[in-house]
Coordinates of N, CA and C in Angstrom, one line a residue:
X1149 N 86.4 129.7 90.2 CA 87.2 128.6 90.7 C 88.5 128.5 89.9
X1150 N 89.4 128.6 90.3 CA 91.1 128.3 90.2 C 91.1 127.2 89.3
X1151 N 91.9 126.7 88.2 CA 92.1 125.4 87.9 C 92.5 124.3 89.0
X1152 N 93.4 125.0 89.5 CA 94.3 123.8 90.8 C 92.5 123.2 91.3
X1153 N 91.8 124.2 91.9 CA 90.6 123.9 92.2 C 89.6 123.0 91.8
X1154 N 89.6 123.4 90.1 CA 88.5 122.6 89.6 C 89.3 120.9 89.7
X1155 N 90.5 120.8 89.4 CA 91.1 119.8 89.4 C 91.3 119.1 90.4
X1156 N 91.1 119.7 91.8 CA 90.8 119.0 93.0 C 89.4 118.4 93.2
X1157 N 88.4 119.1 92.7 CA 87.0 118.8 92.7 C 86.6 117.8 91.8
X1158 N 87.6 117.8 90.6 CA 87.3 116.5 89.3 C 87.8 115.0 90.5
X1159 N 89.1 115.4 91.3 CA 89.7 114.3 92.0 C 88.8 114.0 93.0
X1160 N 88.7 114.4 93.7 CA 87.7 114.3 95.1 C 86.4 113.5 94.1
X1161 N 85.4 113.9 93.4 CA 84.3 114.0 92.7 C 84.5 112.1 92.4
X1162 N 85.5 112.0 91.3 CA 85.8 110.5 90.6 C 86.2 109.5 91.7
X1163 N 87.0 110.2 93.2 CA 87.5 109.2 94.2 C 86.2 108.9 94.8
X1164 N 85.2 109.4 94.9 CA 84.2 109.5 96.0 C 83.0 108.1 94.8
X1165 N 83.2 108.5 93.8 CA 82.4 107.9 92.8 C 82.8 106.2 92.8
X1166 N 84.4 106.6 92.8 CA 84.9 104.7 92.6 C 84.8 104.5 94.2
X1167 N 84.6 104.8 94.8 CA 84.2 104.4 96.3 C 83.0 104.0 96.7
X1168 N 82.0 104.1 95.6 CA 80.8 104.1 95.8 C 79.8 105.3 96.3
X1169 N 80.2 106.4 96.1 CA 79.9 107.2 96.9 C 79.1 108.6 95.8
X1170 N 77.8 109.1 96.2 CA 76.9 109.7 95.2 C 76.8 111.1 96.5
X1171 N 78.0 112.1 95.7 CA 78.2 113.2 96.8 C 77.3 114.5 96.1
X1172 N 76.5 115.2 97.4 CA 76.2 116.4 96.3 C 76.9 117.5 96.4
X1173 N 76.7 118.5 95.3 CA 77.0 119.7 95.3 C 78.1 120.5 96.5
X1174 N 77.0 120.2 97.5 CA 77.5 120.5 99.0 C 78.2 120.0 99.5
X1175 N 78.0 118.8 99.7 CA 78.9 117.9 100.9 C 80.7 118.2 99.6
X1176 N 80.6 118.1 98.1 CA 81.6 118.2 97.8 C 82.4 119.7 98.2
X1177 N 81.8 120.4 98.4 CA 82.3 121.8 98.8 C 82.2 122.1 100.1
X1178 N 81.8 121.2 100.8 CA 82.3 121.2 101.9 C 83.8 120.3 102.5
X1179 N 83.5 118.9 101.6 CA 84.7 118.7 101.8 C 86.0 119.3 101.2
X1180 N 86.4 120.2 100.1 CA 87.6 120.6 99.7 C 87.5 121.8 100.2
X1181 N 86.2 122.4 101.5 CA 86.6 123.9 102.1 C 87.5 123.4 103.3
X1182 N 87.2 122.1 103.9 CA 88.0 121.5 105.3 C 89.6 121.0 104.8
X1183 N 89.4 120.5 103.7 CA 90.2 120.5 103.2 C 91.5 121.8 102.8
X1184 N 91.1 122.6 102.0 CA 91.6 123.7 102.3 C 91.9 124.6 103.8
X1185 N 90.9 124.2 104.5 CA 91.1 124.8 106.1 C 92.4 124.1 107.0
X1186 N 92.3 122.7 106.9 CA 93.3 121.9 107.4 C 95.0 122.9 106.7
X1187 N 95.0 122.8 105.3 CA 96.3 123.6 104.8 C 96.3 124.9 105.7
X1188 N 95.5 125.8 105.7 CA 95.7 127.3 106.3 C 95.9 126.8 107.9
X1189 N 95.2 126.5 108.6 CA 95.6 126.1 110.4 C 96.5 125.6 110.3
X1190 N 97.4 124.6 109.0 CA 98.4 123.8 109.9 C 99.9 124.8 109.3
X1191 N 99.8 126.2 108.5 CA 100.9 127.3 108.8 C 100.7 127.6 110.4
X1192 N 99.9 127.2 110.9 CA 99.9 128.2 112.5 C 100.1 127.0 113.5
X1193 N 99.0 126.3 113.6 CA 98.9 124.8 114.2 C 99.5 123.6 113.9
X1194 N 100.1 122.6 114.3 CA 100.4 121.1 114.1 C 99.4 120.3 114.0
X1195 N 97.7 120.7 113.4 CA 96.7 119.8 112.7 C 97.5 118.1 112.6
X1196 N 98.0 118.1 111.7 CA 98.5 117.1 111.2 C 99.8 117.4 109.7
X1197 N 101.0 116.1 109.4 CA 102.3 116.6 109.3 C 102.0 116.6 107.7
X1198 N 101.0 116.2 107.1 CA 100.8 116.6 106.0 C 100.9 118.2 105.4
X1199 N 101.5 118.7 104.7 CA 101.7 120.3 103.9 C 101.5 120.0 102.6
X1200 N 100.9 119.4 101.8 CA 100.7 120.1 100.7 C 99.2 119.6 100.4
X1201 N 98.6 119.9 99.0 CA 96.9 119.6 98.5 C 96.3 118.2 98.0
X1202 N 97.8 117.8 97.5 CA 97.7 116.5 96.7 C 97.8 115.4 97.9
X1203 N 98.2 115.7 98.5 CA 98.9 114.4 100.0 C 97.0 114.6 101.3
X1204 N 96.7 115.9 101.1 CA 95.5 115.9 102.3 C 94.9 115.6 101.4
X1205 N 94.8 115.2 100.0 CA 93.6 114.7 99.5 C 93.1 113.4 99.3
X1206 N 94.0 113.0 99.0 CA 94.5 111.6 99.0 C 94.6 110.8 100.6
X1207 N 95.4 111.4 101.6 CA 95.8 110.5 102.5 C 95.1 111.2 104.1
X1208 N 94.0 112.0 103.2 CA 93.3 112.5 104.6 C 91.6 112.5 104.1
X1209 N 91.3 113.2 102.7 CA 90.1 113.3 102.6 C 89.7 111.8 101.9
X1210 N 90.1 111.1 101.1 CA 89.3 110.1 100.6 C 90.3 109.0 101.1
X1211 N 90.9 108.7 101.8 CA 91.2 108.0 102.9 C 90.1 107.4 104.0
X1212 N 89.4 109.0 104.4 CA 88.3 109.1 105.4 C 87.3 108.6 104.4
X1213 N 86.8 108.9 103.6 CA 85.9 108.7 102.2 C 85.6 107.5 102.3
X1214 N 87.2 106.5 102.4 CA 86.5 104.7 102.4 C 86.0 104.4 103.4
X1215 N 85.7 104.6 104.5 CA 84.9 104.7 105.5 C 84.1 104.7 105.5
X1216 N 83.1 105.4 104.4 CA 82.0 105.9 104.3 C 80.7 104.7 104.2
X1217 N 80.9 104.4 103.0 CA 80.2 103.0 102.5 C 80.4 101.7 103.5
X1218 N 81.1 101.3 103.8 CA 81.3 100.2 105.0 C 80.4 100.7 106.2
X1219 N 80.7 102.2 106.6 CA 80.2 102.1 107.9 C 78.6 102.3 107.9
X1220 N 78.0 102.5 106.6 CA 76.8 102.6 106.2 C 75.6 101.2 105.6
X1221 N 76.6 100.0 105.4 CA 76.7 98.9 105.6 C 76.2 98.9 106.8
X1222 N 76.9 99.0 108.1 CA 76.9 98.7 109.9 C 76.0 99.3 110.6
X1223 N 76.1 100.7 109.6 CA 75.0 101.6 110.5 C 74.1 102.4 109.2
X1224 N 73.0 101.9 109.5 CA 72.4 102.2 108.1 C 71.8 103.2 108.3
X1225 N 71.6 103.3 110.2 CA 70.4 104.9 110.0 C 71.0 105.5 111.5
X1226 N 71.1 106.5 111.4 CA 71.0 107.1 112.8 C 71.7 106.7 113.9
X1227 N 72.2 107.7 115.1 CA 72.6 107.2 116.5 C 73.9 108.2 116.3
X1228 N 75.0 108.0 117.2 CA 75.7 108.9 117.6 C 77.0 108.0 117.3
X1229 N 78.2 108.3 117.3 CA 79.6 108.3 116.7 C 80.6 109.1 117.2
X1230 N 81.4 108.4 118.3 CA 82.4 108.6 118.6 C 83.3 108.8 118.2
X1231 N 84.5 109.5 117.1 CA 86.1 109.1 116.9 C 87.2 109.9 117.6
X1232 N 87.9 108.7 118.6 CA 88.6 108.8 119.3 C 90.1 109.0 118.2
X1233 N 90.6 109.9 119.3 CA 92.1 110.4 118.7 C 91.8 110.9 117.4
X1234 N 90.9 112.0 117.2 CA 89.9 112.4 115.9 C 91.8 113.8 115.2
X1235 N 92.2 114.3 116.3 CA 93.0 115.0 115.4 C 92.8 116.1 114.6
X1236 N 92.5 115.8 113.4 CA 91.8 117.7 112.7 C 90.5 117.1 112.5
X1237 N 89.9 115.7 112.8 CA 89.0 115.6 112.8 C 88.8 114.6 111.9
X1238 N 89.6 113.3 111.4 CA 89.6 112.6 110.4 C 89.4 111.0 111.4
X1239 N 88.4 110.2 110.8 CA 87.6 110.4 109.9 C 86.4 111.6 110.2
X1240 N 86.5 111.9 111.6 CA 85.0 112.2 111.9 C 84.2 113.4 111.4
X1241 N 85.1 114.7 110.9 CA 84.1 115.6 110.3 C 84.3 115.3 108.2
X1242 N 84.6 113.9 107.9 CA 84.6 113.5 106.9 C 82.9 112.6 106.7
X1243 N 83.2 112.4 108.0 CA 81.5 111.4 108.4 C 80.2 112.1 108.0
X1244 N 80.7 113.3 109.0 CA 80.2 114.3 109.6 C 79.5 115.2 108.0
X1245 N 79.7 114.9 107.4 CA 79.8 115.7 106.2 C 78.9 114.7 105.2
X1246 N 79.4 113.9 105.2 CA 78.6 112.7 104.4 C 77.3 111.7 104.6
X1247 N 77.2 111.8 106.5 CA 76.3 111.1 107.1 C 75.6 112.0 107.7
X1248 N 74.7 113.4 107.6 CA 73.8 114.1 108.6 C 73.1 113.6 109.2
X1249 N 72.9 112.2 109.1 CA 71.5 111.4 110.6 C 72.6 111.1 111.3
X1250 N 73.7 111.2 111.6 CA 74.8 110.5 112.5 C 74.8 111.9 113.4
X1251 N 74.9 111.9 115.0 CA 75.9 113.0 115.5 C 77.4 112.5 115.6
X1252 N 78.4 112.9 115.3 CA 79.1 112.8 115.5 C 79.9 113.5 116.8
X1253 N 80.9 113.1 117.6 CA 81.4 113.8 118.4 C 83.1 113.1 117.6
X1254 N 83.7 114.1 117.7 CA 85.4 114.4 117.9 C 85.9 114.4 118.8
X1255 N 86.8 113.3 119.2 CA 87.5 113.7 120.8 C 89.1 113.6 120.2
X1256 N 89.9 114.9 121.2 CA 91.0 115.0 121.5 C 91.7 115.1 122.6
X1257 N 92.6 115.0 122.9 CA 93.6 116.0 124.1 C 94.0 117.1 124.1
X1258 N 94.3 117.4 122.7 CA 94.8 118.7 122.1 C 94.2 119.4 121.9
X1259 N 93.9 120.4 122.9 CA 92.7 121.3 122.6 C 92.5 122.1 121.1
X1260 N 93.7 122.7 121.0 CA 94.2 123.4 119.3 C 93.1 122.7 118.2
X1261 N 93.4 121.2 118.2 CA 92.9 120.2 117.2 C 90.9 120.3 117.3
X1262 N 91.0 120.5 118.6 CA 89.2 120.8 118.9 C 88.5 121.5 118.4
X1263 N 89.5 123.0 118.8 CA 88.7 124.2 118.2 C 88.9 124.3 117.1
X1264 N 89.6 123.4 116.3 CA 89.3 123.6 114.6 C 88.5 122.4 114.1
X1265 N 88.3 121.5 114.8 CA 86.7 120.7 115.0 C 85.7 121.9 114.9
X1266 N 85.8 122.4 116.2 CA 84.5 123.8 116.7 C 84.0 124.3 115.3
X1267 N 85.6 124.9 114.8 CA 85.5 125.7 113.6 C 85.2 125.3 112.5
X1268 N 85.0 124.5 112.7 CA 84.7 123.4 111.1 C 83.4 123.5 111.2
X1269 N 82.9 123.0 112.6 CA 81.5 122.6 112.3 C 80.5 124.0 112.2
X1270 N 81.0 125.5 112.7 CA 80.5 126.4 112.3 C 80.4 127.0 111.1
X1271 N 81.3 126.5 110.4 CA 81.8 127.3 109.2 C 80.9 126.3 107.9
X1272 N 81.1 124.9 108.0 CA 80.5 124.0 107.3 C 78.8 123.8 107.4
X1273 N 78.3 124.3 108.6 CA 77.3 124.3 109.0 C 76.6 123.2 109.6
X1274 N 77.4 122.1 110.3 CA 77.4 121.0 110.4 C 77.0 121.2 111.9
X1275 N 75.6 121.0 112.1 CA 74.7 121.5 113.6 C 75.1 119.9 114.2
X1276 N 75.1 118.7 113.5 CA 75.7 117.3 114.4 C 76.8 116.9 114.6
X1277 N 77.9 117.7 114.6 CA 79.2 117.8 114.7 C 79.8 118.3 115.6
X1278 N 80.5 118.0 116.5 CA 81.0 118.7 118.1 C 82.7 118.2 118.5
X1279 N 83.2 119.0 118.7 CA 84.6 118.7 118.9 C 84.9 118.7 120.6
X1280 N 85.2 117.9 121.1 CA 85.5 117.6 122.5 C 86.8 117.3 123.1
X1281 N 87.3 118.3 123.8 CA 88.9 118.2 124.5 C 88.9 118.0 126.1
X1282 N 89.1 116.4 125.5 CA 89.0 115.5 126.6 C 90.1 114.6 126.7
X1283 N 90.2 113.7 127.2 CA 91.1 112.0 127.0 C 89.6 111.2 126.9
X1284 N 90.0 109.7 126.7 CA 88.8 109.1 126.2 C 88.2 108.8 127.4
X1285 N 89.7 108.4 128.7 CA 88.9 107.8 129.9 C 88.1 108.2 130.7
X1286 N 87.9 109.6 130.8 CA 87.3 110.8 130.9 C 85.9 111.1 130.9
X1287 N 85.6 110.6 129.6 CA 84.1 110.7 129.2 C 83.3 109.8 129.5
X1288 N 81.9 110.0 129.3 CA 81.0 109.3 130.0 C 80.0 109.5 128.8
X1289 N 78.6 108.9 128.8 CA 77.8 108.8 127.5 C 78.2 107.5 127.3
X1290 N 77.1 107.1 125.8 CA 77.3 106.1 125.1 C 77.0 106.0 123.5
X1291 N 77.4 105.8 122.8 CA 77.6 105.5 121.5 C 77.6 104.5 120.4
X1292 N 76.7 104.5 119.6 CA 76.7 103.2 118.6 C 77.3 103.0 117.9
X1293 N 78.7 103.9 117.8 CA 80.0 103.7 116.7 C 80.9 104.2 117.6
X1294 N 81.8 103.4 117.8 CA 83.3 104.3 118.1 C 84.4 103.8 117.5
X1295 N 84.7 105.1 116.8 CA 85.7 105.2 115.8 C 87.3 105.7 116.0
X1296 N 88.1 105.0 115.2 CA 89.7 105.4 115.4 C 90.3 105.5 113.8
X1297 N 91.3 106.6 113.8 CA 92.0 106.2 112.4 C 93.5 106.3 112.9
X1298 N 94.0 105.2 112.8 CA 96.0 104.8 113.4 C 95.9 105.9 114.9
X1299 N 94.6 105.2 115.7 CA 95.1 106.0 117.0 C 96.2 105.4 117.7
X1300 N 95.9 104.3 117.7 CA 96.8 103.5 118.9 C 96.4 101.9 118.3
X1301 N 97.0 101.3 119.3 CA 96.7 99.6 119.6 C 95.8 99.6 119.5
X1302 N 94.9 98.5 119.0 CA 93.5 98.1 119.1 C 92.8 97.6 120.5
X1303 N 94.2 97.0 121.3 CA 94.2 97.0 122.4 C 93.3 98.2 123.5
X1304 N 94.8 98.8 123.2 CA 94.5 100.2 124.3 C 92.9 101.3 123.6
X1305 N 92.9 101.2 121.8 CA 91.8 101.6 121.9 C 90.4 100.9 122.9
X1306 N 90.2 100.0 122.4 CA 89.4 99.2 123.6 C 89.5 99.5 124.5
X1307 N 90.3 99.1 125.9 CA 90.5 99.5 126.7 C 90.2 100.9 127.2
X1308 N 90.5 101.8 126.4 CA 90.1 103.1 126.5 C 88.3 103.8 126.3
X1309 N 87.8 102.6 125.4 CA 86.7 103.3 124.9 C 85.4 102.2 125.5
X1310 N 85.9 101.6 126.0 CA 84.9 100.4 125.9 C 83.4 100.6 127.0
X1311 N 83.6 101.5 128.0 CA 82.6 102.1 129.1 C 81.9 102.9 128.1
X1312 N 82.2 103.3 127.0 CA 81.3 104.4 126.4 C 80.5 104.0 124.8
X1313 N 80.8 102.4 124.7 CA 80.1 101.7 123.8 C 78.6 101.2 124.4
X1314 N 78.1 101.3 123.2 CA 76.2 101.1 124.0 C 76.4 99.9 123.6
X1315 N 75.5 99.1 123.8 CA 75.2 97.8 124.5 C 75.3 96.8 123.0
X1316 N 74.6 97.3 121.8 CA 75.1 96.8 120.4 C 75.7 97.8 119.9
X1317 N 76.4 98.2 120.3 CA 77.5 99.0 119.5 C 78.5 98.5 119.3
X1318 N 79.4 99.1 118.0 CA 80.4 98.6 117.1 C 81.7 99.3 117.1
X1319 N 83.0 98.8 117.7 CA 83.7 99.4 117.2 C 84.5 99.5 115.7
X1320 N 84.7 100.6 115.1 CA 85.5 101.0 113.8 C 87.0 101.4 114.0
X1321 N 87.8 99.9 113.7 CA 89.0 100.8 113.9 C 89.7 100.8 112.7
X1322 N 90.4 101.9 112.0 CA 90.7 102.1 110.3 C 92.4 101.9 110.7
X1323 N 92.6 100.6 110.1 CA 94.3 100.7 110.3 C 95.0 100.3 108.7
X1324 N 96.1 100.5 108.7 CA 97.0 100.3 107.3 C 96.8 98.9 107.5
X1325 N 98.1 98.2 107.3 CA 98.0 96.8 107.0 C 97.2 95.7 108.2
X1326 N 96.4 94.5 107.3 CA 95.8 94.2 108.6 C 96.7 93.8 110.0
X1327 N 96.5 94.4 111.3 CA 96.6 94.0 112.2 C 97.1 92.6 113.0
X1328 N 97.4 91.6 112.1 CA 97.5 90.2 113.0 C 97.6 90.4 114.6
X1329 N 98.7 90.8 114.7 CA 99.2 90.7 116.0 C 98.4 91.1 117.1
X1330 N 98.0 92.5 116.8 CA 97.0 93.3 117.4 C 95.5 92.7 117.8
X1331 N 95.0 92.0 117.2 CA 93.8 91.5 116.8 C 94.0 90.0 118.0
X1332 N 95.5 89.3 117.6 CA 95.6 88.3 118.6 C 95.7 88.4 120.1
X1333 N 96.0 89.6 120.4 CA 96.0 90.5 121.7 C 94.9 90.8 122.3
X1334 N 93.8 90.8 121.8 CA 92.8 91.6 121.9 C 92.0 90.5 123.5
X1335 N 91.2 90.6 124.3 CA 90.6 90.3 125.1 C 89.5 89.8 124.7
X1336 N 89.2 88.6 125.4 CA 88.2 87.8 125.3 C 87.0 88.1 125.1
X1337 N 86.4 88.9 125.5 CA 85.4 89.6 125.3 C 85.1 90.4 124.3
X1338 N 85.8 90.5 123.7 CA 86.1 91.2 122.2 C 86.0 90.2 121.1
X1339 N 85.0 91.1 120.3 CA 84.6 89.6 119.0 C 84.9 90.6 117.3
X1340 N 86.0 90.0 117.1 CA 86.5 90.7 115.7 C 85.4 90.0 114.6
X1341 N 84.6 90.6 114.4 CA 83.2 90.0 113.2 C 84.0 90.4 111.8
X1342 N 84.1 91.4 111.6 CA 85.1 91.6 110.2 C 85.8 92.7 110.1
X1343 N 87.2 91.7 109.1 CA 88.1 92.7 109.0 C 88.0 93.1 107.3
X1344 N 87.6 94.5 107.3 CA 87.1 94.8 105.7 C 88.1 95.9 105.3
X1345 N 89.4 94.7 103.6 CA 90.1 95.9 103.2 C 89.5 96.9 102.3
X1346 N 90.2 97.7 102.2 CA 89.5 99.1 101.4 C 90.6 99.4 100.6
X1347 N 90.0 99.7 99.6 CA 91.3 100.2 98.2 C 90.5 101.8 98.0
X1348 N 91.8 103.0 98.5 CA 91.5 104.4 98.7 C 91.9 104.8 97.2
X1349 N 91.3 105.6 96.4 CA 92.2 106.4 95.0 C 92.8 106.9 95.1
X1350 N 93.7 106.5 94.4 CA 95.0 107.5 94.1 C 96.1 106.9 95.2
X1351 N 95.8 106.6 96.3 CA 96.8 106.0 97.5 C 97.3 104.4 97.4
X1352 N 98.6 104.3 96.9 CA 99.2 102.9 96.6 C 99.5 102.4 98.0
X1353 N 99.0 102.1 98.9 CA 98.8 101.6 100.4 C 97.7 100.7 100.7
X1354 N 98.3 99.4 101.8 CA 97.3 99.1 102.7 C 96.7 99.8 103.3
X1355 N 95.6 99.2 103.6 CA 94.3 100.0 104.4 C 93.3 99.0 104.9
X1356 N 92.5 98.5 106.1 CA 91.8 98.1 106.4 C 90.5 98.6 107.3
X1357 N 89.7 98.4 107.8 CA 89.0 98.7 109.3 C 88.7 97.3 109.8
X1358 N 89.3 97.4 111.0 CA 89.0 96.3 111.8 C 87.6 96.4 112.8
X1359 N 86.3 95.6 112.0 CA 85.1 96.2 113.2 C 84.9 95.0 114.4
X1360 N 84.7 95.6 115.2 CA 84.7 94.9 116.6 C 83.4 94.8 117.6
X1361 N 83.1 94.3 118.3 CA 81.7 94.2 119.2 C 82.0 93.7 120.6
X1362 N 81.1 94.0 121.3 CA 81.0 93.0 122.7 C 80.5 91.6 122.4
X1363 N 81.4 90.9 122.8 CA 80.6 89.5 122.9 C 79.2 89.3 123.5
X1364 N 78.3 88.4 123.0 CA 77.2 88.1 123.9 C 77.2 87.5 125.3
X1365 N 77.0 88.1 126.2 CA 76.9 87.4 127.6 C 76.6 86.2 127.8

C-alpha cells in the first residue's frame, strides 16, 4: 500500500469512526476500491465532476457515510432501498457496502452511470446491489427506503417515486442546507417527521436528510 493510500485509509477509517461508524477490514477496502474506481471511469465517463482523491473522499464517500447511522436508526433490519438519481451510485453502493441485509437497487437514466453500478457490484462482491437504467416513472415494485442525494425538488422527487413506496415506507432525501421552501411545497399527503442535520469530516458544509412518509389515511 502507497502512502497517499495508507493516508486515505487513516481518513476514511477516523471519518467513518466520528460518524459513529465500526467499519471492517472489508467494507473499508471496499470503500477506497469504488472510490478509486469512480477516479479511473470518470478519465473515460462523466460519473460525476469531481477529479481528484481528496474531494471524492470527502464530498462523495463519507458524505454518503452520514447516511449510514441515521438510516439505521429508521431501518434497523432488512427490506429493500431504492436511490433515485443514484449517479455513480452515491449514496447507494455506499449503503450497499455498509448495510448487507438491505438490497439495494441504483436507478439512473444514464446508462454509462449503471454499468459502473453493474461493475461495482461484481467487482466488490456486493450479490444485493443492482444498477437499473430506467427513469423513476417507469418502474414498478415497492420499497421500504427511497433514497435521493441533491436529485431534484423534494417535490418532483415525490411525485416521481411515490407509486413505488411500500405502504410504511420512508422517504430519505440528503440535501445541503435545510430545504424551507421545498418542504413548504410539499403536498398534503406528505408528512415531513424529521429533518436530521449531519456534520460530514473534513467537509465545511451544510448537510441534512429530510425523512418523509405517507400520511395515515
Amino acid at each position: 500500500m502507497t502512502t497517499v493510500q495508507t493516508s486515505q485509509r487513516r481518513q476514511l477509517e477516523e471519518g467513518a469512526q466520528a460518524l459513529g461508524l465500526a467499519l471492517s477490514d472489508t467494507q473499508l477496502g471496499q470503500l477506497l476500491a469504488y472510490g478509486e474506481q469512480i477516479l479511473k471511469w470518470n478519465k473515460v465517463y462523466n460519473l460525476t465532476a469531481l477529479r481528484d482523491p481528496c474531494s471524492v473522499m470527502t464530498h462523495h464517500l463519507l458524505d454518503s457515510l452520514a447516511a449510514v447511522m441515521p438510516l439505521a436508526h429508521q431501518q434497523p433490519g432488512g427490506g429493500r432501498l431504492l436511490d433515485v438519481g443514484s449517479g455513480a451510485g452515491l449514496p447507494g453502493v455506499v449503503i450497499a457496502i455498509c448495510r448487507p441485509d438491505i438490497q439495494v437497487h441504483c436507478l439512473d437514466a444514464v446508462a454509462k452511470k449503471m454499468a459502473f453500478v453493474q461493475q461495482m457490484a461484481g467487482e466488490l462482491k456486493l450479490t444485493h446491489l443492482r444498477g437499473i437504467h430506467a427513469r423513476v416513472e417507469t418502474l414498478d415494485g415497492h420499497y421500504e427506503v427511497i433514497s435521493s442525494r441533491a436529485f431534484a425538488s423534494l417535490v418532483d422527487f415525490i411525485d416521481g417515486s411515490q407509486h413505488l413506496l411500500a405502504e410504511t415506507g420512508i422517504w430519505m432525501a440528503m440535501k445541503g442546507k435545510q430545504p424551507a421552501d421545498e418542504i413548504q411545497a410539499l403536498p398534503p399527503p406528505v408528512d415531513v417527521f424529521h429533518v436530521e442535520q449531519l456534520r460530514v469530516p473534513g467537509l465545511d458544509a451544510e448537510r441534512c436528510i429530510v425523512w418523509m412518509r405517507k400520511k395515515a389515511a
